[in-house]
Amino acid sequence: MTNLLNNAKQAMDQAGEIEATLHEDEAQILIDVADSGKGIPTEEQPFIFERFYRGEGKKYQVRGLGLGLSLSKMIAQALGGDLVLLKSSPDGTVFRLYVPKSKS
């Protein structure tokens, strides 16, 4: 969750909005993190969950190793959930974190 919020903050040049929304159904909790940043270029979207991948727009502007999204997705999957890119456009980006509910 922290990584998604940090990425959302970095996606906006100066000012913008970050919105976290929580939904649930019988089996899982869904957390959407949306930002009003410039979006992820379409040609980069298939690679964002790969280890060490850094988008062209971030390589020289933001420090990092390109591990945040891949590790976040791996952790979510290890817990029985997932992390997906719902949409991205020049108006912003939305990621969804799926977290399974406890069976007890």
XYZ file of C-alpha atoms in Angstrom:
104
model
C 0.000 0.000 0.000
C 2.840 2.372 0.885
C 4.492 1.752 -2.484
C 1.269 2.528 -4.359
C 0.829 5.800 -2.471
C 4.477 6.789 -3.034
C 4.205 6.017 -6.752
C 1.005 8.056 -6.976
C 2.739 11.011 -5.324
C 5.714 10.750 -7.697
C 3.392 10.617 -10.727
C 2.257 14.186 -10.121
C 4.616 17.028 -10.970
C 3.499 19.615 -8.420
C -0.097 19.345 -7.291
C -2.767 16.754 -7.820
C -5.050 14.335 -6.077
C -4.582 10.845 -4.693
C -7.671 8.868 -3.798
C -7.814 5.517 -1.998
C -11.132 3.672 -2.164
C -12.080 0.521 -0.275
C -14.662 -2.009 -1.500
C -15.456 -5.494 -0.276
C -17.378 -8.586 -1.204
C -17.772 -11.920 0.583
C -14.294 -13.175 -0.275
C -12.005 -10.169 -0.552
C -11.233 -6.540 0.087
C -10.489 -4.342 -2.926
C -8.371 -1.224 -2.499
C -8.136 1.197 -5.419
C -5.392 3.827 -5.435
C -5.972 6.544 -8.038
C -3.869 9.573 -8.892
C -4.348 12.547 -11.194
C -0.817 12.292 -12.583
C 0.271 12.063 -16.196
C -0.335 8.327 -16.530
C 1.827 5.415 -17.622
C 2.555 5.341 -21.365
C 0.665 2.537 -23.119
C 3.869 0.967 -24.454
C 5.296 0.701 -20.904
C 2.216 -0.772 -19.212
C 2.966 -4.453 -20.018
C 6.318 -4.183 -18.198
C 5.519 -2.273 -14.993
C 5.382 -5.391 -12.784
C 8.734 -6.736 -14.025
C 11.663 -6.550 -11.622
C 14.067 -3.672 -12.276
C 11.812 -2.105 -14.908
C 11.795 1.684 -14.774
C 9.755 3.753 -17.172
C 11.549 6.201 -19.423
C 9.957 9.127 -17.611
C 11.268 7.978 -14.225
C 14.763 6.746 -15.020
C 16.494 10.061 -14.526
C 13.959 11.928 -12.390
C 13.097 9.574 -9.520
C 15.459 7.461 -7.436
C 14.708 3.775 -7.236
C 15.572 0.321 -8.471
C 12.365 -0.614 -10.261
C 11.395 -3.171 -7.630
C 8.429 -1.528 -5.900
C 5.563 -2.740 -8.066
C 7.028 -6.197 -8.653
C 7.565 -6.748 -4.914
C 4.134 -5.342 -4.081
C 2.531 -7.745 -6.565
C 4.549 -10.700 -5.234
C 3.519 -9.929 -1.641
C -0.134 -9.573 -2.627
C -0.014 -12.905 -4.478
C 1.756 -14.619 -1.565
C -1.198 -13.570 0.602
C -3.657 -15.008 -1.929
C -4.481 -11.644 -3.518
C -3.157 -9.635 -6.419
C -2.153 -6.181 -7.609
C -3.290 -5.003 -11.042
C -3.257 -1.876 -13.160
C -6.924 -1.023 -13.746
C -6.375 1.926 -16.073
C -3.917 4.613 -16.996
C -4.318 7.662 -19.210
C -3.010 11.234 -19.370
C -5.660 11.993 -16.713
C -4.212 9.587 -14.149
C -3.697 5.997 -13.087
C -5.646 3.493 -10.982
C -4.162 0.401 -9.345
C -6.266 -2.208 -7.541
C -5.026 -4.300 -4.643
C -7.004 -7.499 -3.969
C -6.714 -8.789 -0.391
C -8.486 -12.023 0.579
C -10.561 -12.003 3.735
C -9.622 -14.312 6.572
C -11.568 -17.571 6.594
C -11.938 -17.627 10.378
